[in-house]
CSV table of C-alpha atoms in Angstrom, one decimal:
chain,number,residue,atom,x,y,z
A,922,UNK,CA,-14.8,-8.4,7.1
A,923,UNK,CA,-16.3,-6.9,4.3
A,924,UNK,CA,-13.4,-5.0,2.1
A,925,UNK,CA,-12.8,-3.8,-1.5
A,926,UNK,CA,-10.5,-5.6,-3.2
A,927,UNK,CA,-8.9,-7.3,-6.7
A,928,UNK,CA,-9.8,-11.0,-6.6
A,929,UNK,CA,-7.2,-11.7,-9.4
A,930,UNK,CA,-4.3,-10.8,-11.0
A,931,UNK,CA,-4.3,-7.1,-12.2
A,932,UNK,CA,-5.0,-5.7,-14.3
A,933,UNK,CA,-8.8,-6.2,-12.3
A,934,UNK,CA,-12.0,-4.7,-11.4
A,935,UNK,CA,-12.4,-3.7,-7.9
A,936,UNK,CA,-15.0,-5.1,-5.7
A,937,UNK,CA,-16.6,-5.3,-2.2
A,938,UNK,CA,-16.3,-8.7,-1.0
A,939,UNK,CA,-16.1,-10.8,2.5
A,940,UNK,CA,-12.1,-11.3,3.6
A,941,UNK,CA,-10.5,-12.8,6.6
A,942,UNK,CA,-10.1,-10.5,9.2
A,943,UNK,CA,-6.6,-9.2,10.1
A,944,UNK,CA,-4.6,-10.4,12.9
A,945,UNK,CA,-2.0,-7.8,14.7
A,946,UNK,CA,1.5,-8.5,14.8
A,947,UNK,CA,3.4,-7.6,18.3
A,948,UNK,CA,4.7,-4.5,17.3
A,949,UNK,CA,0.6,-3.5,15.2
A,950,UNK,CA,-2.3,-1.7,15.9
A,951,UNK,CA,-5.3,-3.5,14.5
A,952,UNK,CA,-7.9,-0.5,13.8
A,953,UNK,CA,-12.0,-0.7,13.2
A,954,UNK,CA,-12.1,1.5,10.3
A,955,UNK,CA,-14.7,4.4,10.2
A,956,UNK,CA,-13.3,6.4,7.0
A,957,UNK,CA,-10.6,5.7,3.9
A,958,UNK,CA,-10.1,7.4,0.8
A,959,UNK,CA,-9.6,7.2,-2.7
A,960,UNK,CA,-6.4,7.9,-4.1
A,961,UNK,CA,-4.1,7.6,-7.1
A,962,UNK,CA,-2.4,4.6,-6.0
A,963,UNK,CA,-5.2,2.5,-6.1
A,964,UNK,CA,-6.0,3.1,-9.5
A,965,UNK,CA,-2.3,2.6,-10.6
A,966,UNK,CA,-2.5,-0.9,-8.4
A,967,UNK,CA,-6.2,-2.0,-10.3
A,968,UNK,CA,-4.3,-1.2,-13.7
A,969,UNK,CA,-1.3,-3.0,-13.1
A,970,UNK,CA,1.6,-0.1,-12.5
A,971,UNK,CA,3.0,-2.2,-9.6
A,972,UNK,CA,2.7,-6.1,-11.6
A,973,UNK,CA,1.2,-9.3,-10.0
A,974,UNK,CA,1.7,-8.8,-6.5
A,975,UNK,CA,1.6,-12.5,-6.0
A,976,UNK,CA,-0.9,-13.1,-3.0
A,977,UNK,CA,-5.1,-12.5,-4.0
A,978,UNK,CA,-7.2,-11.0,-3.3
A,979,UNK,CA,-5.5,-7.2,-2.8
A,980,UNK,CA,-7.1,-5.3,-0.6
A,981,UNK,CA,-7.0,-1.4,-2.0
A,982,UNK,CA,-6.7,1.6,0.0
A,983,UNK,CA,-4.1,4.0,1.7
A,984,UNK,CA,-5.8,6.1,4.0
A,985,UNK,CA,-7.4,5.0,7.3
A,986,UNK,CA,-9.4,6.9,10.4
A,987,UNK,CA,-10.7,4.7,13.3
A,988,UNK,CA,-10.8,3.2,16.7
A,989,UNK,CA,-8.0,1.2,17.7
A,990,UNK,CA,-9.4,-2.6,18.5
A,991,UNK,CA,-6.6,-4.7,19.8
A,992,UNK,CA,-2.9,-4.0,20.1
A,993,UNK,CA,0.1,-6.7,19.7
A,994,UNK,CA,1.9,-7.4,22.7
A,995,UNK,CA,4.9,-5.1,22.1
A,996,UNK,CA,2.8,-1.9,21.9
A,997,UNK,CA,3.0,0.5,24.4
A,998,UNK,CA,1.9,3.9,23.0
A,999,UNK,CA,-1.3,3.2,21.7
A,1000,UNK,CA,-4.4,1.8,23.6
A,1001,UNK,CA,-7.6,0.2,22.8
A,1002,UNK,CA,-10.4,2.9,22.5
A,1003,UNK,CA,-8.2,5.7,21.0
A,1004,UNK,CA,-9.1,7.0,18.0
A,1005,UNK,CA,-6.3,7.2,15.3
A,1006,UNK,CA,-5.7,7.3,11.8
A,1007,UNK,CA,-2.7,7.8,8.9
A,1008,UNK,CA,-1.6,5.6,5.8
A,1009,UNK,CA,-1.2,2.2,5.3
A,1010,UNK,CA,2.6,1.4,4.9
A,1011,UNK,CA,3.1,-2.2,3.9
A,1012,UNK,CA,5.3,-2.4,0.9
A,1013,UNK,CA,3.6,-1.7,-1.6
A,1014,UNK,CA,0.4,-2.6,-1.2
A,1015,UNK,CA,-2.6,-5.5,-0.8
A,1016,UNK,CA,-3.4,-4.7,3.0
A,1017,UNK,CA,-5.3,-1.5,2.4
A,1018,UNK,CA,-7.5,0.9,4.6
A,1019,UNK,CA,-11.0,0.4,2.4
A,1020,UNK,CA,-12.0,-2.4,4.9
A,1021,UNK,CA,-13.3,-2.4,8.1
A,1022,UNK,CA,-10.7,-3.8,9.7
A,1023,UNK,CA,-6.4,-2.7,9.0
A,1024,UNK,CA,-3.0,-3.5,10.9
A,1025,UNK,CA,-1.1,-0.9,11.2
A,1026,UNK,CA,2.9,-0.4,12.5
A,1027,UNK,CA,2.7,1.4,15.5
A,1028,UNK,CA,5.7,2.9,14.6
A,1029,UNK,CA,5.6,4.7,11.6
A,1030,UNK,CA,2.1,5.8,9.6
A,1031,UNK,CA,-0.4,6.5,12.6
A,1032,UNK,CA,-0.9,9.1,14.9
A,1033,UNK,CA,-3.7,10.1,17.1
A,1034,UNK,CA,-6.9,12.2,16.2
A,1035,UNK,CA,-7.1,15.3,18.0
A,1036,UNK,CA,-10.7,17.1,19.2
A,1037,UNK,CA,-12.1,18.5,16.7
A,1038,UNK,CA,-10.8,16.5,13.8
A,1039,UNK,CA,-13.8,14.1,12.3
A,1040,UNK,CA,-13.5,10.6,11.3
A,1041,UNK,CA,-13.9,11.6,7.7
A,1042,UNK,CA,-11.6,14.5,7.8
A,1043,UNK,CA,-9.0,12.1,9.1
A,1044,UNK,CA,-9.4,9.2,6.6
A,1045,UNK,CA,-9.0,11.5,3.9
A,1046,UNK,CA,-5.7,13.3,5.1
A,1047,UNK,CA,-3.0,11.0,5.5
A,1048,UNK,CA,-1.9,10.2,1.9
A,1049,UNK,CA,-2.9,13.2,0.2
A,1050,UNK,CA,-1.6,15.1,3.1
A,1051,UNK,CA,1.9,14.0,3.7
A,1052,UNK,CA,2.7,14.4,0.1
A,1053,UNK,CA,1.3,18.4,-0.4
A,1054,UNK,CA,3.6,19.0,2.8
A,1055,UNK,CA,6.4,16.9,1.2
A,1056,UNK,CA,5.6,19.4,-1.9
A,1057,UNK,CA,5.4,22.3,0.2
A,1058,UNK,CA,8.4,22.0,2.5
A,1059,UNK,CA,10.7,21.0,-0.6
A,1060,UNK,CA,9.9,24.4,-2.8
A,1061,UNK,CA,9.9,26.3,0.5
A,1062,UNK,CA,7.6,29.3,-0.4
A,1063,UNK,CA,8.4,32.3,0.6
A,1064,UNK,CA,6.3,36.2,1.0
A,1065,UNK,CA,5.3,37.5,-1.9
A,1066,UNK,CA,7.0,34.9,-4.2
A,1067,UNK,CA,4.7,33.9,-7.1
A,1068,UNK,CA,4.3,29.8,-7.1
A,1069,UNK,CA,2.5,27.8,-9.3
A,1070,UNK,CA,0.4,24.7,-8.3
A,1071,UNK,CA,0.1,22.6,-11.6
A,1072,UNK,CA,-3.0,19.9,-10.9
A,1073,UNK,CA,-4.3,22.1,-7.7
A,1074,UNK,CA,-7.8,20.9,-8.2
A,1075,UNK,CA,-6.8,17.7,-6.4
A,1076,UNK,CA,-6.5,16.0,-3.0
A,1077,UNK,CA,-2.8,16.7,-2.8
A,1078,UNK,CA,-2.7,20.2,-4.9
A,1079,UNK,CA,-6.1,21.5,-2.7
A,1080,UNK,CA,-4.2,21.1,0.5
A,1081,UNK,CA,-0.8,22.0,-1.0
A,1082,UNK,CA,-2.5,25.2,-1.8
A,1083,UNK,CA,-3.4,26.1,1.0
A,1084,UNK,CA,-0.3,25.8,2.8
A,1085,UNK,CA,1.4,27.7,-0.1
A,1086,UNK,CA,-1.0,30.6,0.5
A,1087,UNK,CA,-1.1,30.2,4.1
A,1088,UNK,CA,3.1,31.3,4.3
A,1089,UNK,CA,2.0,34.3,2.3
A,1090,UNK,CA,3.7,33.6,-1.0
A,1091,UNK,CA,1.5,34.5,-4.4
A,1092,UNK,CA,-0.6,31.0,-4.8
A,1093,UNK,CA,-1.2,30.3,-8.9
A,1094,UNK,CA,-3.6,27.7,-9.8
A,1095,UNK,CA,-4.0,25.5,-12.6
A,1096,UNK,CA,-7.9,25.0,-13.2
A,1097,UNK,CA,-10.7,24.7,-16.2
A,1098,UNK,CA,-12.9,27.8,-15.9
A,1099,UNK,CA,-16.2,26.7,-14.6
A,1100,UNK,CA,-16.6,23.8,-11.9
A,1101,UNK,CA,-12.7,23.6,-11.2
A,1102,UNK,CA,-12.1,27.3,-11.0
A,1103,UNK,CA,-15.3,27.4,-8.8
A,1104,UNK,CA,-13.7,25.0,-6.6
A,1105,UNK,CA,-10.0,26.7,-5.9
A,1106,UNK,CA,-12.5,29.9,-5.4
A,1107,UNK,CA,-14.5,28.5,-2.7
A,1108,UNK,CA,-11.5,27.0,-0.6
A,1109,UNK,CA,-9.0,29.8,-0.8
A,1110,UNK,CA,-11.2,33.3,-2.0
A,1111,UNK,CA,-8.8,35.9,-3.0
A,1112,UNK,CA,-5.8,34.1,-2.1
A,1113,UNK,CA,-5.7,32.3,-5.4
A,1114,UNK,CA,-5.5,33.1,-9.0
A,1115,UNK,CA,-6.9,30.7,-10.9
A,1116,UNK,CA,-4.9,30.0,-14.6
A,1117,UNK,CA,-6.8,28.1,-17.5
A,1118,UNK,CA,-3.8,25.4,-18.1
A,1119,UNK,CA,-6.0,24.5,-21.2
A,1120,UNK,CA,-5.6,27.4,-23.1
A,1121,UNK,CA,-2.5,29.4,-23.8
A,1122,UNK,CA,-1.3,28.6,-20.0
A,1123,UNK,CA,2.2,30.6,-20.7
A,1124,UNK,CA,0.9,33.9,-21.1
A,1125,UNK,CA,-0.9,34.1,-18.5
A,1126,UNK,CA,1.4,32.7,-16.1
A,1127,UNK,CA,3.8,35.6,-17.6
A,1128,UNK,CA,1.0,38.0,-17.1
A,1129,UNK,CA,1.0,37.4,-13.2
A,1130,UNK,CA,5.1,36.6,-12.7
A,1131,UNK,CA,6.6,38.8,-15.8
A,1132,UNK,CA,10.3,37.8,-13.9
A,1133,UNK,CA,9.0,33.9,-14.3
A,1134,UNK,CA,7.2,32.2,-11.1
A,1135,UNK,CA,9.7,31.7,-7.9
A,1136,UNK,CA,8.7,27.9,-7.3
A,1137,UNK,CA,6.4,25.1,-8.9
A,1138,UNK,CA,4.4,22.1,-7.6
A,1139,UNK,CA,4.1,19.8,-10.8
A,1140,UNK,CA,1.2,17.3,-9.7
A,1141,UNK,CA,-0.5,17.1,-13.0
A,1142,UNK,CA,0.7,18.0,-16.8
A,1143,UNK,CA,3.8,18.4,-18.5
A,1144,UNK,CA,6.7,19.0,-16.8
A,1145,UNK,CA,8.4,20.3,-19.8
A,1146,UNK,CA,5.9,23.2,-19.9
A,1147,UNK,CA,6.0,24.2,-16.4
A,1148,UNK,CA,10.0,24.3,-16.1
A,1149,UNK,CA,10.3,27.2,-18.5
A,1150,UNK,CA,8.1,29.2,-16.5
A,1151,UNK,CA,10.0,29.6,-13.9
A,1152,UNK,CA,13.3,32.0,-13.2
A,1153,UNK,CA,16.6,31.2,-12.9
A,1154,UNK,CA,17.4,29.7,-9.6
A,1155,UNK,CA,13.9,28.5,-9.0
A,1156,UNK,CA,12.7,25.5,-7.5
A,1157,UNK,CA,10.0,22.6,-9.1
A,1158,UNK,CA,8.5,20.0,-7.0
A,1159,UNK,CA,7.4,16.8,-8.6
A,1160,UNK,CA,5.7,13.6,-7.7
A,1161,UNK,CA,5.6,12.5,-11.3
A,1162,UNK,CA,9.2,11.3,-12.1
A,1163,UNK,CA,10.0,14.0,-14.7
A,1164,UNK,CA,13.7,14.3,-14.5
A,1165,UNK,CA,15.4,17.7,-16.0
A,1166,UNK,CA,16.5,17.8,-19.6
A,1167,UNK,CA,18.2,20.1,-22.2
A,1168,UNK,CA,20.0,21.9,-19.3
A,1169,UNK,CA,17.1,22.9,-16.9
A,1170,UNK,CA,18.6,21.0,-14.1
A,1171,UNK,CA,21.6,23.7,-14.3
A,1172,UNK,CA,19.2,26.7,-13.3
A,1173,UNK,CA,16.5,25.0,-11.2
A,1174,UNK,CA,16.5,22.8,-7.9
A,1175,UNK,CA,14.0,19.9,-8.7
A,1176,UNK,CA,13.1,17.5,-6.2
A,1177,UNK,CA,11.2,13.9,-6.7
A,1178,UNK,CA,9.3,13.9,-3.9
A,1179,UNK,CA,7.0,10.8,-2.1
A,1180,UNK,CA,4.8,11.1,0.7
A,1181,UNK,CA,6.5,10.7,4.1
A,1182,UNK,CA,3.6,9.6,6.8
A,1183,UNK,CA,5.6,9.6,9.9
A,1184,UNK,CA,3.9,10.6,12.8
A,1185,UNK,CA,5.4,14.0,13.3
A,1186,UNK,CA,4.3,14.5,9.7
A,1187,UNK,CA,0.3,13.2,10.5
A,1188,UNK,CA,0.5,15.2,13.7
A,1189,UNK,CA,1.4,18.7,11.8
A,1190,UNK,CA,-1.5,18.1,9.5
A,1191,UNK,CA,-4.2,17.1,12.0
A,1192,UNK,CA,-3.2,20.1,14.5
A,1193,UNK,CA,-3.5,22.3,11.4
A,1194,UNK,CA,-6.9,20.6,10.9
A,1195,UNK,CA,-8.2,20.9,14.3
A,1196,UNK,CA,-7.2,25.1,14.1
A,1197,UNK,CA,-9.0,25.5,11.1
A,1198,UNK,CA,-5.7,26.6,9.4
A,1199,UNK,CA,-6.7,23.3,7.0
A,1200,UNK,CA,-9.6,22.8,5.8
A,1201,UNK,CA,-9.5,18.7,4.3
A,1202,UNK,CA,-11.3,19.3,0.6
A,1203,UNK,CA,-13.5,16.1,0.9
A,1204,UNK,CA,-15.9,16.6,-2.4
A,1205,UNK,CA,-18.1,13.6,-1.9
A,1206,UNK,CA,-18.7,10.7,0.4
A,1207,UNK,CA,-19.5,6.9,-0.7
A,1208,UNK,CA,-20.3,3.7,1.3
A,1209,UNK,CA,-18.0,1.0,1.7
A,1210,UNK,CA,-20.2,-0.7,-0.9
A,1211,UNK,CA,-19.9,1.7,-3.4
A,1212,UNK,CA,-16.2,2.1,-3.1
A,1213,UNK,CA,-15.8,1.2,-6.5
A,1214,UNK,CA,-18.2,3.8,-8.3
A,1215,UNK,CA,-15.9,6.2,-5.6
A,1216,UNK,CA,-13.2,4.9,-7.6
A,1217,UNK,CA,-14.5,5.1,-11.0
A,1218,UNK,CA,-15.4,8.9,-10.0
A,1219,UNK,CA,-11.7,9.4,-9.1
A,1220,UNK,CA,-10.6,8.2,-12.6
A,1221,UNK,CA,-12.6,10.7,-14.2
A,1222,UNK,CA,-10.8,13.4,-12.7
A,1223,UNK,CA,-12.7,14.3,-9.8
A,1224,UNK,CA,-12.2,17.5,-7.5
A,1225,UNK,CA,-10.9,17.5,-4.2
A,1226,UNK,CA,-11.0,14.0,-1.7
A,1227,UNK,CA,-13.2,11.6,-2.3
A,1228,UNK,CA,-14.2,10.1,0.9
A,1229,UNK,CA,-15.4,6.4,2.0
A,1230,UNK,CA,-17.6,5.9,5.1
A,1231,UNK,CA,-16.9,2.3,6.3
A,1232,UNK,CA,-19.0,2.0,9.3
């Protein structure tokens, strides 16, 4: 199968080359991939963050959307035919979705695509997904509270933000005026208001929450700028492993938070999908083939999803 992948030890270019196909364990679903997605991890994986994983060549990629192929011989919720999708879980990583073939638990990282979900919407939700909900669920936004989402012109912040908004709290955004600001505008209309984070981001955070912002999603930035922005008793959500200093941990709740693809988890976000209460901010679409120039996009801080068509 054709798949992109580091041929040797990383730090490494990624690249499209021919690997074995995969074989399903008993308790695995082994899925035809139609979309994938690029995502942080695979970046951090190319440039080393997770050292020599020992076994070459890696194949990249944690989202997947397909058609189930073959199932192990311990399966039993899952057929061949159904289409499914989620996030590759193998610890940590070298058996990715961009391929055209993946194994996949049955029990933990898959669930089924409903109607009215694409492929493409589905191989761009899973990892992105789980971790804005993870975000979402741990700063519990509340009506009319202000919140802050610091990086929201990404996968996880666009579809954080939109959850955040959706349970009627006061959604700010951190975006450059022009193309990013355009961006949050288009997906969420008056729902948002958009804060340049380049320039003097304090004052006009205190401009829209005088009494300091209820809640914070810290995706991108400095923690250490965000923390004072928020009120006594508030709550910060980071996936960025800034720990509280100088006594901020005494008046704020912060939470570490990682992506949590159970299937309860994938099944919440494609039901949102398929009611139109989520809309999956997919920005651009590459072949398989150019899955590295998809990548190379991503690293120069691209908006929204980027998604890969495999098939």
């Amino acid at each position: 199968m054709r798949a992109v992948v580091l041929r040797s030890k990383v730090p490494s270019e990624p690249e499209v080359a021919e690997v074995p196909d995969p074989e399903p364990g008993p308790d695995e679903l082994l899925v035809k991939v139609a979309a994938s997605s690029v995502n942080g991890i695979d970046l951090k994986v190319a440039d080393g963050a997770f050292g020599d994983r020992g076994a070459y060549p890696l194949v990249l990629g944690k989202d997947f959307a397909g058609t189930v192929q073959a199932i192990g011989a311990r399966v039993t919720g899952y057929g061949v035919g159904e289409a499914v999708f989620g996030v590759t879980v193998r610890p940590p990583v070298g058996e990715g979705g961009l391929a055209e073939y993946v194994t996949v638990p049955e029990a933990f990282g898959v669930a089924r695509i409903p109607a009215g979900v694409s492929l493409a919407d589905a191989g761009a939700l899973g990892l992105a997904g789980t971790t804005a909900l993870a975000c979402v669920d741990a700063v519990d936004p509340r009506p009319g509270e202000p919140v802050l989402v610091a990086g929201a012109t990404g996968g996880v912040g666009a579809i954080a933000a939109q959850y955040i908004a959706a349970r009627g709290a006061r959604l700010i955004a951190t975006a450059r005026p022009g193309v990013q600001s355009g961006f949050l505008a288009d997906l969420l209309g008056p729902r948002v208001h958009v804060v340049d984070h380049t320039h003097d981001l304090t004052g006009q955070v205190r401009a829209l929450a005088p009494r300091g912002l209820a809640a914070a999603i810290h995706l991108a930035g400095d923690a250490d700028a965000l923390a004072p922005l928020l009120a006594d008793g508030g709550r910060l959500a980071t996936v960025l492993h800034w720990a509280p200093h100088d006594g901020v941990g005494d008046r704020l709740t912060v939470t570490g938070v990682m992506a949590d693809p159970d299937t309860a988890t994938l099944d919440r976000l494609a039901a949102d999908v398929a009611a139109d209460r989520l809309t999956v901010p997919i920005t651009a679409t590459y072949a398989l083939g150019e899955a590295p120039a998809a990548l190379a996009a991503f690293r120069q801080s691209s908006l929204g999803k980027l998604s890969v068509s495999v098939d």
